[in-house]
mmCIF file of N, CA and C in Angstrom:
data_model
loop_
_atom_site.group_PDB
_atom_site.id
_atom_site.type_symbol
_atom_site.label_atom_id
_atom_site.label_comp_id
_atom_site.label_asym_id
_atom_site.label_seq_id
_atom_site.Cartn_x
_atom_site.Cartn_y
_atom_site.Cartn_z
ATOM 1 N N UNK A 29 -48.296 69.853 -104.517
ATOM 2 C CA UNK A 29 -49.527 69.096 -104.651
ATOM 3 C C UNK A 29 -50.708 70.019 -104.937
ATOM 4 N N UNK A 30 -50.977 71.113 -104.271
ATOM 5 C CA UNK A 30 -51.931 72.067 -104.522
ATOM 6 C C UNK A 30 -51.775 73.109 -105.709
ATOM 7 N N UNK A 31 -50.233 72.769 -106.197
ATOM 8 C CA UNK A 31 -50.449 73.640 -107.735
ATOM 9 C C UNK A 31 -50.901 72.743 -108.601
ATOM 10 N N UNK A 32 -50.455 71.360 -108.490
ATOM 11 C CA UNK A 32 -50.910 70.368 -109.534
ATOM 12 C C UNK A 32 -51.942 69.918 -109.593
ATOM 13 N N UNK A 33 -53.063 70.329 -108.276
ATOM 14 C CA UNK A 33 -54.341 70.382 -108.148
ATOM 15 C C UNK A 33 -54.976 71.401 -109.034
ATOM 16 N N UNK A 34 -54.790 72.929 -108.763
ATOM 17 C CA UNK A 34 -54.927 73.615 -109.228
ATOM 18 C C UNK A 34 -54.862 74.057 -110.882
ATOM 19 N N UNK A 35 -54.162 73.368 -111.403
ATOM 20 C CA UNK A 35 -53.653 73.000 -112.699
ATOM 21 C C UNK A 35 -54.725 72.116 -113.367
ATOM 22 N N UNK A 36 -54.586 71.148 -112.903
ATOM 23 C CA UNK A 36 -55.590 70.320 -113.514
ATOM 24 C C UNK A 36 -57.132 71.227 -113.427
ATOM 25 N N UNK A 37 -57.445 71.396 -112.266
ATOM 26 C CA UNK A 37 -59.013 72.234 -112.753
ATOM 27 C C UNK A 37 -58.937 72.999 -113.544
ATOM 28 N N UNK A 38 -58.305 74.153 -113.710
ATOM 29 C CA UNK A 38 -57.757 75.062 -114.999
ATOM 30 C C UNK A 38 -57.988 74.179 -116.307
ATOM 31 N N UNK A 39 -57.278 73.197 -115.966
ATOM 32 C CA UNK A 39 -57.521 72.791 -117.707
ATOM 33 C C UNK A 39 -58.249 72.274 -118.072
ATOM 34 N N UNK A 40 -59.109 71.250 -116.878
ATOM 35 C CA UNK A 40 -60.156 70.525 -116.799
ATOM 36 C C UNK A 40 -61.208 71.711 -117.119
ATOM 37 N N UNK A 41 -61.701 73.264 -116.708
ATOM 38 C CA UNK A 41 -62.491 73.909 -117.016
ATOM 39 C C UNK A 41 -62.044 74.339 -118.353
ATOM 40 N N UNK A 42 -61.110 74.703 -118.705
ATOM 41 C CA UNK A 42 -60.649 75.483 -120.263
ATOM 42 C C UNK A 42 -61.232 74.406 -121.013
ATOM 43 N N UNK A 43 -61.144 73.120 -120.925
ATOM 44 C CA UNK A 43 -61.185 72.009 -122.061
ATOM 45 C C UNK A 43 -62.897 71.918 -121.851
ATOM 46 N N UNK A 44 -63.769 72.269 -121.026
ATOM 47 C CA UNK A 44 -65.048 72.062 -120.982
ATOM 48 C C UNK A 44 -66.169 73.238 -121.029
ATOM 49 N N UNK A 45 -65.358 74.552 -121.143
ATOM 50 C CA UNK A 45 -66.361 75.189 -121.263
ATOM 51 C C UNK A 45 -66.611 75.740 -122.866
ATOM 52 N N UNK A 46 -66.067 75.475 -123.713
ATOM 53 C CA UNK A 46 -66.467 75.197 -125.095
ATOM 54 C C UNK A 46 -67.938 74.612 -125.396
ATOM 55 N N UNK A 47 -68.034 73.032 -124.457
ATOM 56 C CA UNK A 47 -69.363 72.581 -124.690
ATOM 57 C C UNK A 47 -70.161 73.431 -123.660
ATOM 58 N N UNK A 48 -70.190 73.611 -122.682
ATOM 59 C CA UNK A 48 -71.178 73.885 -121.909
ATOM 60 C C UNK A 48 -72.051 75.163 -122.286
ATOM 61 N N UNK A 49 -70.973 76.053 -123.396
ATOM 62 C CA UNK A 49 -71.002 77.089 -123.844
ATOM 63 C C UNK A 49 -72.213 77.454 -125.101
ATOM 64 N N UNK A 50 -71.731 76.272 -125.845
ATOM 65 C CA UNK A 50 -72.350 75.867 -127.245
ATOM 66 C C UNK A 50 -73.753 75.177 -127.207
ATOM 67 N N UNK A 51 -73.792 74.534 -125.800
ATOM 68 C CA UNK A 51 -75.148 73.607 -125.468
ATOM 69 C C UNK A 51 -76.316 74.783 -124.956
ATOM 70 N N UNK A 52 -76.133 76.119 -124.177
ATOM 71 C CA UNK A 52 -77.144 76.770 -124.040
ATOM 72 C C UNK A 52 -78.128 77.597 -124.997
ATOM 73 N N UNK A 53 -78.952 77.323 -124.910
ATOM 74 C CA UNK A 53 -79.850 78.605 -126.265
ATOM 75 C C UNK A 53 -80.655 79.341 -126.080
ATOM 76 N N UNK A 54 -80.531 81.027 -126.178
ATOM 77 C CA UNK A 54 -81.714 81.542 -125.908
ATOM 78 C C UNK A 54 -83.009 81.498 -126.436
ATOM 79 N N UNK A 55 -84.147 81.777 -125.945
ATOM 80 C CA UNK A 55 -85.682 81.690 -126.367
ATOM 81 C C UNK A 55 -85.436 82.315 -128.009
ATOM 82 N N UNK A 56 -84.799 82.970 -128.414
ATOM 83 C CA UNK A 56 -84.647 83.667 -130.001
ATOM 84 C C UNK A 56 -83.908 82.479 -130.837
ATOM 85 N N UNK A 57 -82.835 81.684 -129.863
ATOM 86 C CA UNK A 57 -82.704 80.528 -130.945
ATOM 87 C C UNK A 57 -82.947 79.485 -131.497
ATOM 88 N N UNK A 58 -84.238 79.393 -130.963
ATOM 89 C CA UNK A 58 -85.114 77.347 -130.751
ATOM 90 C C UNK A 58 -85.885 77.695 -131.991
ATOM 91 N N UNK A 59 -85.620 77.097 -132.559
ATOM 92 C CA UNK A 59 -86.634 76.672 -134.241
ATOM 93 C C UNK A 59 -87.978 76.253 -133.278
ATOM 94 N N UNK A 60 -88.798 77.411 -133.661
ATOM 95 C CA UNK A 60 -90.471 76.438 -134.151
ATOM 96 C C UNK A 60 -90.774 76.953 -134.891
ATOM 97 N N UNK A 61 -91.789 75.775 -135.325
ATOM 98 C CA UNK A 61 -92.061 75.745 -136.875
ATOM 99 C C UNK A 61 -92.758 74.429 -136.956
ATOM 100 N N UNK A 62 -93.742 74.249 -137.527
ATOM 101 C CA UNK A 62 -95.349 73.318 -137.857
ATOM 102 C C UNK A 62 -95.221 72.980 -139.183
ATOM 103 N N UNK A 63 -96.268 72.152 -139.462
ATOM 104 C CA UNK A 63 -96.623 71.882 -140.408
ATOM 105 C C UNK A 63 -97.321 73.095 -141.461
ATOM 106 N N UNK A 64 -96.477 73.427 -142.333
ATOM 107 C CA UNK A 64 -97.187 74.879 -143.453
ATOM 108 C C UNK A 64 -96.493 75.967 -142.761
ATOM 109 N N UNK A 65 -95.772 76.180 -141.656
ATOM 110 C CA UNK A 65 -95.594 77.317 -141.192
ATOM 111 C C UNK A 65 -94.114 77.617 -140.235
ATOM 112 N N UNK A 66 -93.845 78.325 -139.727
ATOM 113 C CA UNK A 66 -92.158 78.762 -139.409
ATOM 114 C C UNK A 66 -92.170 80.352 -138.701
ATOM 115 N N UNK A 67 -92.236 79.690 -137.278
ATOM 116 C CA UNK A 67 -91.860 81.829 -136.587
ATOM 117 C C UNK A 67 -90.294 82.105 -137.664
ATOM 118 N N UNK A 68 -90.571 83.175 -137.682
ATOM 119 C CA UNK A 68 -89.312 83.718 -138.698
ATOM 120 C C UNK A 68 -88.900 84.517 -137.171
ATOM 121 N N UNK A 69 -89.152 85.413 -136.529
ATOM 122 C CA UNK A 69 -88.731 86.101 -135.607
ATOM 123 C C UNK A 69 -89.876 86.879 -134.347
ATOM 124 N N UNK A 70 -89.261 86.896 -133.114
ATOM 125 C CA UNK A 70 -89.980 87.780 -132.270
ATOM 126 C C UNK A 70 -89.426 89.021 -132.243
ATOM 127 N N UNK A 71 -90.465 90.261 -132.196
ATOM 128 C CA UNK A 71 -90.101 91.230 -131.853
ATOM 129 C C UNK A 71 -90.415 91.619 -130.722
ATOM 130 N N UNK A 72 -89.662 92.278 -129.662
ATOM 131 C CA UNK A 72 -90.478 93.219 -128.234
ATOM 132 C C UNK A 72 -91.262 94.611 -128.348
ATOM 133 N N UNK A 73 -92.419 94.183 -127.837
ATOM 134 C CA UNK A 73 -93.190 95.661 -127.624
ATOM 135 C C UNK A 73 -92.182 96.686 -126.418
ATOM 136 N N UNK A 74 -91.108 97.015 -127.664
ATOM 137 C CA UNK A 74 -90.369 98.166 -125.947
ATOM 138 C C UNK A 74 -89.808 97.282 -125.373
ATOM 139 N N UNK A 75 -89.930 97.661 -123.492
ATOM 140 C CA UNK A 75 -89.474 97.020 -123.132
ATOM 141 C C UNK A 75 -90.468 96.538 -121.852
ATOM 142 N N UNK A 76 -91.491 95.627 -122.805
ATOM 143 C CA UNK A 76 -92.594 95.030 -121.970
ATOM 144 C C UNK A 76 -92.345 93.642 -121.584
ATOM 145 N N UNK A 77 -91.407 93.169 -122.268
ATOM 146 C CA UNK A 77 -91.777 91.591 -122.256
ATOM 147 C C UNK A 77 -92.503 91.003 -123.101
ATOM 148 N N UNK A 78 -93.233 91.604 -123.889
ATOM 149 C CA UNK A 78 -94.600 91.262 -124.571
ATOM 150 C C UNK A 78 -94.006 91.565 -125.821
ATOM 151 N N UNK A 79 -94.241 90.192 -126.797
ATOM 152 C CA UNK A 79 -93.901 89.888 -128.241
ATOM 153 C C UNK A 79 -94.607 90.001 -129.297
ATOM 154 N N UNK A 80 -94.283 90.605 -130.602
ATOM 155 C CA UNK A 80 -95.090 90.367 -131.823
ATOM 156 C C UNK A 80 -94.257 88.983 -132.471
ATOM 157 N N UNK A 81 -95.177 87.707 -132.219
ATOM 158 C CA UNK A 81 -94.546 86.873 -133.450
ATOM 159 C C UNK A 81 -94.919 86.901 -134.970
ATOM 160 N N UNK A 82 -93.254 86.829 -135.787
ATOM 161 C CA UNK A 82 -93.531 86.898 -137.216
ATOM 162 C C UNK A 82 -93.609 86.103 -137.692
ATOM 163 N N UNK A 83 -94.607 84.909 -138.581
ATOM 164 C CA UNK A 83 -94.472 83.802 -138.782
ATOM 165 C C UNK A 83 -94.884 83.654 -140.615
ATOM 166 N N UNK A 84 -93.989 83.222 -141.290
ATOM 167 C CA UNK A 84 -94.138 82.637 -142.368
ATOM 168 C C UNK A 84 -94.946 81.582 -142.473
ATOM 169 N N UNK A 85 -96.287 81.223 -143.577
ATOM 170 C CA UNK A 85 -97.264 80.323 -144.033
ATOM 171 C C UNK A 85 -96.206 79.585 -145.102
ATOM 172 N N UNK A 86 -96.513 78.820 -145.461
ATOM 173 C CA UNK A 86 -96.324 78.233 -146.520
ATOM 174 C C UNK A 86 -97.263 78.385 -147.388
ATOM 175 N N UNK A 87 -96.913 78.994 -148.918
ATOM 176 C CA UNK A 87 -97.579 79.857 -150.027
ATOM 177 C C UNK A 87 -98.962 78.728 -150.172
ATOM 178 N N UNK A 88 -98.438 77.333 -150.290
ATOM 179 C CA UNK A 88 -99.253 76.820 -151.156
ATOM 180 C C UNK A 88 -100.651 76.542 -149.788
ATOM 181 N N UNK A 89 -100.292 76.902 -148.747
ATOM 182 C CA UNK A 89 -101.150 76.371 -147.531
ATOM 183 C C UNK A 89 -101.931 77.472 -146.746
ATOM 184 N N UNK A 90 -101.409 79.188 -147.544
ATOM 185 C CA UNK A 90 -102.004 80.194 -146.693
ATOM 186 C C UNK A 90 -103.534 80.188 -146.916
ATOM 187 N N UNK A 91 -104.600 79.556 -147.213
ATOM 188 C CA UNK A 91 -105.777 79.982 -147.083
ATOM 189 C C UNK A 91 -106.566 78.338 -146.143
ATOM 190 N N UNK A 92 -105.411 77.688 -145.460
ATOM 191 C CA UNK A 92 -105.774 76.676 -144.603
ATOM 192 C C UNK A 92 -105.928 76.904 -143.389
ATOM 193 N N UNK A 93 -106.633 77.492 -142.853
ATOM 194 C CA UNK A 93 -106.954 78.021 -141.351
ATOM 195 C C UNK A 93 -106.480 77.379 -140.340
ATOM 196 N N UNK A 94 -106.242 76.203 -140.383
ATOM 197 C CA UNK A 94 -105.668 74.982 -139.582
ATOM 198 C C UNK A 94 -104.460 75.398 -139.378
ATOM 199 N N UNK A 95 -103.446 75.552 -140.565
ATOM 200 C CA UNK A 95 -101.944 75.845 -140.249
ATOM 201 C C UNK A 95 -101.676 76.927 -139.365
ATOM 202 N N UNK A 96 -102.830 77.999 -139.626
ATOM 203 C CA UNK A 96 -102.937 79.207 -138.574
ATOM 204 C C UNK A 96 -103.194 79.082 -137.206
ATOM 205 N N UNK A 97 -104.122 78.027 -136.935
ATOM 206 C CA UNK A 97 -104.520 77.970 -135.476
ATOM 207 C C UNK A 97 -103.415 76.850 -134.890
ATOM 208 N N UNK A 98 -102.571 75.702 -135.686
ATOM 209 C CA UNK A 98 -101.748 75.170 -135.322
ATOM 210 C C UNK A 98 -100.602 75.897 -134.661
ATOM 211 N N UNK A 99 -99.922 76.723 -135.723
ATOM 212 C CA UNK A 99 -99.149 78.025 -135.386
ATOM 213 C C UNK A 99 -99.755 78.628 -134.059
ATOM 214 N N UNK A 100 -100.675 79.396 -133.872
ATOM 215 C CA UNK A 100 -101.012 80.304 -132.845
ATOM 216 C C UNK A 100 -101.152 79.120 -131.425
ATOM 217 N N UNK A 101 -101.364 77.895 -131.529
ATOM 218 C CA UNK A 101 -101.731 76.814 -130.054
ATOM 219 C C UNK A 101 -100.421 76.736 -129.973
ATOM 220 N N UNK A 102 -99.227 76.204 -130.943
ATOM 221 C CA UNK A 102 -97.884 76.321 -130.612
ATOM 222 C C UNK A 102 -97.118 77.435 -129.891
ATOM 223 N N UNK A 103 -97.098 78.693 -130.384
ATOM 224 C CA UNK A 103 -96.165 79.751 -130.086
ATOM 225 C C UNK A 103 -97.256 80.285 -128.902
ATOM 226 N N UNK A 104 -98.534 80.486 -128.537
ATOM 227 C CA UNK A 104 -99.007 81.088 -127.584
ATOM 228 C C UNK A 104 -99.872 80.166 -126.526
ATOM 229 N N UNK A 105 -99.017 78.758 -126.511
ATOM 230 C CA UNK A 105 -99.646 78.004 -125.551
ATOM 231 C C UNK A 105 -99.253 78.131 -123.702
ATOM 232 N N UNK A 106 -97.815 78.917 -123.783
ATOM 233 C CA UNK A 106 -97.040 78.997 -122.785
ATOM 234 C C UNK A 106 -97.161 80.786 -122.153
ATOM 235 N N UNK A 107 -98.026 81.525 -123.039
ATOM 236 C CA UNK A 107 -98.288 82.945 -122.837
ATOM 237 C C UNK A 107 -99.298 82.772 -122.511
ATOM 238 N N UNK A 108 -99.485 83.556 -121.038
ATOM 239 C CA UNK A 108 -100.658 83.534 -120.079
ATOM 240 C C UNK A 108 -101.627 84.809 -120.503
ATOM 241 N N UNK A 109 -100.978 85.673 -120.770
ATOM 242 C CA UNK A 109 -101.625 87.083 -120.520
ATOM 243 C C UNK A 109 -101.478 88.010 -122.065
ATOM 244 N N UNK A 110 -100.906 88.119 -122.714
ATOM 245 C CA UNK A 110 -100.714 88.238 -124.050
ATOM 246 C C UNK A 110 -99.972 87.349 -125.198
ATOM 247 N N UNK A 111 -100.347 87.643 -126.310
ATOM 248 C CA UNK A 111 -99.701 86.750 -127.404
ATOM 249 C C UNK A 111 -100.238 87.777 -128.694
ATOM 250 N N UNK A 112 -99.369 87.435 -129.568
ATOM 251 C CA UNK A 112 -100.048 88.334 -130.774
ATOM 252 C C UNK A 112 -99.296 87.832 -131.971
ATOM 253 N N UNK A 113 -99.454 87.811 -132.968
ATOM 254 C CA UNK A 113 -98.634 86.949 -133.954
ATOM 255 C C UNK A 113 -98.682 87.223 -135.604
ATOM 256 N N UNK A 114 -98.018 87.669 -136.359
ATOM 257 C CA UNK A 114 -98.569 88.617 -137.653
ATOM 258 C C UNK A 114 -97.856 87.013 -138.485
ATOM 259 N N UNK A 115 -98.806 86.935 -139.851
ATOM 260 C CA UNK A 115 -98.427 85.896 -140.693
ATOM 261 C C UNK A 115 -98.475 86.801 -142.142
ATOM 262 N N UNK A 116 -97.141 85.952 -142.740
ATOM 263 C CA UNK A 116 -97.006 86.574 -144.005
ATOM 264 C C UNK A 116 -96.694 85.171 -144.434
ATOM 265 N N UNK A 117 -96.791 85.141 -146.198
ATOM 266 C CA UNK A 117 -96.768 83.813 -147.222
ATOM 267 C C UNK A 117 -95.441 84.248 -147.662
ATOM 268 N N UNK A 118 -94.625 85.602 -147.404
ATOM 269 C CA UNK A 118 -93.472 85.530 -148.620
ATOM 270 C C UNK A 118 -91.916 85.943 -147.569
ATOM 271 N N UNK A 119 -91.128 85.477 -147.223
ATOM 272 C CA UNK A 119 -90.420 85.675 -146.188
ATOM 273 C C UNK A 119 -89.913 87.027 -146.600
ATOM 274 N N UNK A 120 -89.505 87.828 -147.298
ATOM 275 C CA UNK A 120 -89.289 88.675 -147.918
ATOM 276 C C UNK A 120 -89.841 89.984 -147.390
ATOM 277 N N UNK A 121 -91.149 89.715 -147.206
ATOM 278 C CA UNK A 121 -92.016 90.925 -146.562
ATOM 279 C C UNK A 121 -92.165 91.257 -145.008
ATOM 280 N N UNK A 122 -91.514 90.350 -144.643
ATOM 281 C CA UNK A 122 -91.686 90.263 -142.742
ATOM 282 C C UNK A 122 -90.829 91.317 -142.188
ATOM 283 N N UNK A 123 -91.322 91.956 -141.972
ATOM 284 C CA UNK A 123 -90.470 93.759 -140.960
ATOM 285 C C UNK A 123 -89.593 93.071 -140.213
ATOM 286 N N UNK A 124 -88.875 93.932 -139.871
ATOM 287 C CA UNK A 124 -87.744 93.598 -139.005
ATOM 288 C C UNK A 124 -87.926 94.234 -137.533
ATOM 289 N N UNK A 125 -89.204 94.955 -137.393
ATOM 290 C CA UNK A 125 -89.621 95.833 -136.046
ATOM 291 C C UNK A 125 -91.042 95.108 -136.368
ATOM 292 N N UNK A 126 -91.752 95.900 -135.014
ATOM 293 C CA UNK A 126 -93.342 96.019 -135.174
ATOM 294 C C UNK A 126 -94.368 96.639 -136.089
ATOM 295 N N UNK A 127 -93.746 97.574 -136.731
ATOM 296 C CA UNK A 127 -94.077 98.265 -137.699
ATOM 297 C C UNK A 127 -93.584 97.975 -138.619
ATOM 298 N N UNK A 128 -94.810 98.535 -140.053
ATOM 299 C CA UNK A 128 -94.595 97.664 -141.238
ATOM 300 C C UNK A 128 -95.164 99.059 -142.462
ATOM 301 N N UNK A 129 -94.216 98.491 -143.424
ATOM 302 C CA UNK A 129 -94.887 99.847 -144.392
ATOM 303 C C UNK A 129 -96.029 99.435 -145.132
ATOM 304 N N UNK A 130 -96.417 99.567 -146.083
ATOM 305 C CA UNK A 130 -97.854 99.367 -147.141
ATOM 306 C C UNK A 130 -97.560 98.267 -147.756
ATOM 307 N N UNK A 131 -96.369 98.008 -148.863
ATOM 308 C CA UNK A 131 -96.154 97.042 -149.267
ATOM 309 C C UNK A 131 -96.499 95.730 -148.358
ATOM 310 N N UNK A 132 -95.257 95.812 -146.857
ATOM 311 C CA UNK A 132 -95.788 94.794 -146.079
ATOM 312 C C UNK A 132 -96.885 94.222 -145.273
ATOM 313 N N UNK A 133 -97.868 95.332 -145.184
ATOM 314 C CA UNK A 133 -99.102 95.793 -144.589
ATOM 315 C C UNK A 133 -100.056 94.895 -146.021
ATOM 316 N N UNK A 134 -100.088 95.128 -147.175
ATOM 317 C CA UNK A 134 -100.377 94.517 -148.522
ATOM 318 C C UNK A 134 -100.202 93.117 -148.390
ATOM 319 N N UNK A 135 -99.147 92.626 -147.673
ATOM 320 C CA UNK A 135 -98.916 91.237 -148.011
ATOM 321 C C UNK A 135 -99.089 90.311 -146.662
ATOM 322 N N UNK A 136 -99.987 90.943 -145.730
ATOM 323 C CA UNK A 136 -100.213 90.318 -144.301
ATOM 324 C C UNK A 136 -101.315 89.450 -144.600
ATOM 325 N N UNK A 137 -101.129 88.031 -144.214
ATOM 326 C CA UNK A 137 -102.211 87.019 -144.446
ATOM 327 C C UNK A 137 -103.038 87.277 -143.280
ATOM 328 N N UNK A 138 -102.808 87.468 -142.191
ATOM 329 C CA UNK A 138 -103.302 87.347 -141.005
ATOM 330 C C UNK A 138 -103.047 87.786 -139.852
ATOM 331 N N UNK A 139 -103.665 88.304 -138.730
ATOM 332 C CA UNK A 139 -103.161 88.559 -137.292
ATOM 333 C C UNK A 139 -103.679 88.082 -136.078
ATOM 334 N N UNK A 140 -103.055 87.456 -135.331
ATOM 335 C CA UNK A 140 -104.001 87.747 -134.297
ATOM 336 C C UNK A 140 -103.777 87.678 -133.017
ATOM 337 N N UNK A 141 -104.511 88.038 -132.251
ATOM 338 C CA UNK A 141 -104.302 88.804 -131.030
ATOM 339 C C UNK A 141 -104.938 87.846 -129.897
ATOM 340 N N UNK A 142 -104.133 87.839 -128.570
ATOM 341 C CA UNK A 142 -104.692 87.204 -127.270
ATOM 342 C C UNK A 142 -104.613 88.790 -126.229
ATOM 343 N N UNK A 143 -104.976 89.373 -125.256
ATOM 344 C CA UNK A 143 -104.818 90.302 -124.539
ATOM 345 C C UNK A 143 -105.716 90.279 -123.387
ATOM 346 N N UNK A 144 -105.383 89.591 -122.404
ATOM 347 C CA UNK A 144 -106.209 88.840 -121.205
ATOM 348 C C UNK A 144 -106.715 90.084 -120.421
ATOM 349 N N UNK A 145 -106.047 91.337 -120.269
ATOM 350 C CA UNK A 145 -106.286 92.694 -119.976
ATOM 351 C C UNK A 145 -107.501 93.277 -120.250
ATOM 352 N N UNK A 146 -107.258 93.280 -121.394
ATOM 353 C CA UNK A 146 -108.285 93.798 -122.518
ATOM 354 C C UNK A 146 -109.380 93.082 -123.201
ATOM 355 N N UNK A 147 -109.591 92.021 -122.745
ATOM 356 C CA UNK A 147 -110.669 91.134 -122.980
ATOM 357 C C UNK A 147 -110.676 90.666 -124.395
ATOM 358 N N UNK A 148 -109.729 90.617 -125.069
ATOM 359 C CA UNK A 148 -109.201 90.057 -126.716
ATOM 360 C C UNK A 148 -108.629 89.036 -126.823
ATOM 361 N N UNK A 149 -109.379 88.604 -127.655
ATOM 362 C CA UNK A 149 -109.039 86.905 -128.366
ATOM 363 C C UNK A 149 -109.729 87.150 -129.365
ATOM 364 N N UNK A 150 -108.600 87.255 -130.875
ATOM 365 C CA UNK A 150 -109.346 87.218 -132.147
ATOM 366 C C UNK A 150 -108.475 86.825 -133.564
ATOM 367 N N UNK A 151 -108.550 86.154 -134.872
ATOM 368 C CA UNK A 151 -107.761 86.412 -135.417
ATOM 369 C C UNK A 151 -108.852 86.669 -136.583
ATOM 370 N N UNK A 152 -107.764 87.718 -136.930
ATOM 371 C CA UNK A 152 -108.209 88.169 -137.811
ATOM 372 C C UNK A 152 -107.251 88.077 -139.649
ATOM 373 N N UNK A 153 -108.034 87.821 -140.978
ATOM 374 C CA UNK A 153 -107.650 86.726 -142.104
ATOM 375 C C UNK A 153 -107.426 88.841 -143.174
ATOM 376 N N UNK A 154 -106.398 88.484 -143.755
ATOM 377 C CA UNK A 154 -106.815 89.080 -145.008
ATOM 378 C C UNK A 154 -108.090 88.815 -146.285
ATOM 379 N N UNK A 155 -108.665 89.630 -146.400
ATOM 380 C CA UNK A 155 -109.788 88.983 -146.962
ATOM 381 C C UNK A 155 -109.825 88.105 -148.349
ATOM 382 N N UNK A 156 -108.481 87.856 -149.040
ATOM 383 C CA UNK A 156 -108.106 87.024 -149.633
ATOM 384 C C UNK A 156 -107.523 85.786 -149.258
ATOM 385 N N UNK A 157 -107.835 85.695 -148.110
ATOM 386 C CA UNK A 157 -107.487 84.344 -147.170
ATOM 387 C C UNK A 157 -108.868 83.719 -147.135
ATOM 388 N N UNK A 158 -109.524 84.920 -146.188
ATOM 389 C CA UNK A 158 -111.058 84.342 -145.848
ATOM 390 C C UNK A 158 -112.447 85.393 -146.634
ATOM 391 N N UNK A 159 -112.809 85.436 -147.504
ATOM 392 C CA UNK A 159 -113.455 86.571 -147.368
ATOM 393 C C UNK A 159 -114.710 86.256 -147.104
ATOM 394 N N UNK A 160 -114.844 86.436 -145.656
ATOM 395 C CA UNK A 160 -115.994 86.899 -144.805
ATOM 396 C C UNK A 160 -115.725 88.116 -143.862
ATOM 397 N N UNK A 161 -116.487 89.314 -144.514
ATOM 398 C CA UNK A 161 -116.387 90.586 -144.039
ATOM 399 C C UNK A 161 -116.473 91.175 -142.811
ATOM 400 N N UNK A 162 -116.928 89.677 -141.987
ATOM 401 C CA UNK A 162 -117.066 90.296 -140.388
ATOM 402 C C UNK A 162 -115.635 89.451 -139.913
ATOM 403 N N UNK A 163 -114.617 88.755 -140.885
ATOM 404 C CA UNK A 163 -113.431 88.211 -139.884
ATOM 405 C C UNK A 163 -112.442 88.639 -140.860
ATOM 406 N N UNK A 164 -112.318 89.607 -142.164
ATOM 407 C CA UNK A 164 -111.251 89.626 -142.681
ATOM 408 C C UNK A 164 -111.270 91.435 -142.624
ATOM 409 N N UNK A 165 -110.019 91.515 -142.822
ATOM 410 C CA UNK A 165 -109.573 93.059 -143.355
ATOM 411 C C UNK A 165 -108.729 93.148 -144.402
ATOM 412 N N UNK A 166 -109.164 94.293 -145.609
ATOM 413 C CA UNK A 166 -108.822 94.653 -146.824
ATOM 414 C C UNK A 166 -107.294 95.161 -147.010
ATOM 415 N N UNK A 167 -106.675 94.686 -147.490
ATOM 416 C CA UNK A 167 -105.229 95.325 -147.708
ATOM 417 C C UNK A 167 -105.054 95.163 -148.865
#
């Protein structure tokens, strides 16, 4: 009686942990993504805890400031103490680290930064996004 007990849970777990398996997802695998826009990936600063998000614009929508601040209330509504978030229009150009060469540095629509530490809250536009010289930078 207690092997045929035993038996059955065995198979009863073999036959169920397939789903239970397939149903969990880490924070790297949940699609978000807005209207005009799409995190492509997080990177870790080290090993802080603390993320650079990479987020693709949609070409025809990168000089809509809206899709930007939609993006940034989404991905940094649940980050208390930092958030930071780099936007590019061409998926192509998005680093695969925190660091970025010229080309990709060339093709950054935007950044911007929360740092509750450091008293920062700002985003800042490529100046072919916005060009007003006290909120954009030249690339």
């Amino acid at each position: 009686m207690i092997k045929k007990l035993i038996s059955i849970t065995l198979i009863t777990l073999v036959h169920l942990w397939p789903i239970s398996g397939s149903t969990q997802q880490t924070k790297s695998q949940l699609t978000v993504n807005g209207d005009g826009w799409r995190l492509v990936r997080s990177v870790q600063l080290g090993d802080s805890g603390k993320y650079i998000h990479m987020v693709l614009i949609n070409l025809e929508r990168d000089t809509d400031k809206s899709v930007y601040g939609a993006a940034i209330n989404k991905i940094c509504s649940s980050e208390t103490d930092f958030c930071r978030i780099r936007f590019w229009n061409e998926e192509r150009y998005i680093p695969q680290s925190t660091s970025f060469t010229d080309g990709q540095f060339k093709t950054l629509r935007a950044e911007y930064t929360f740092n509750r530490a450091g008293s920062v809250q700002e985003i800042r536009y490529a100046c072919t996004v916005l060009p007003d010289k006290g909120q954009c930078f030249s690339n």
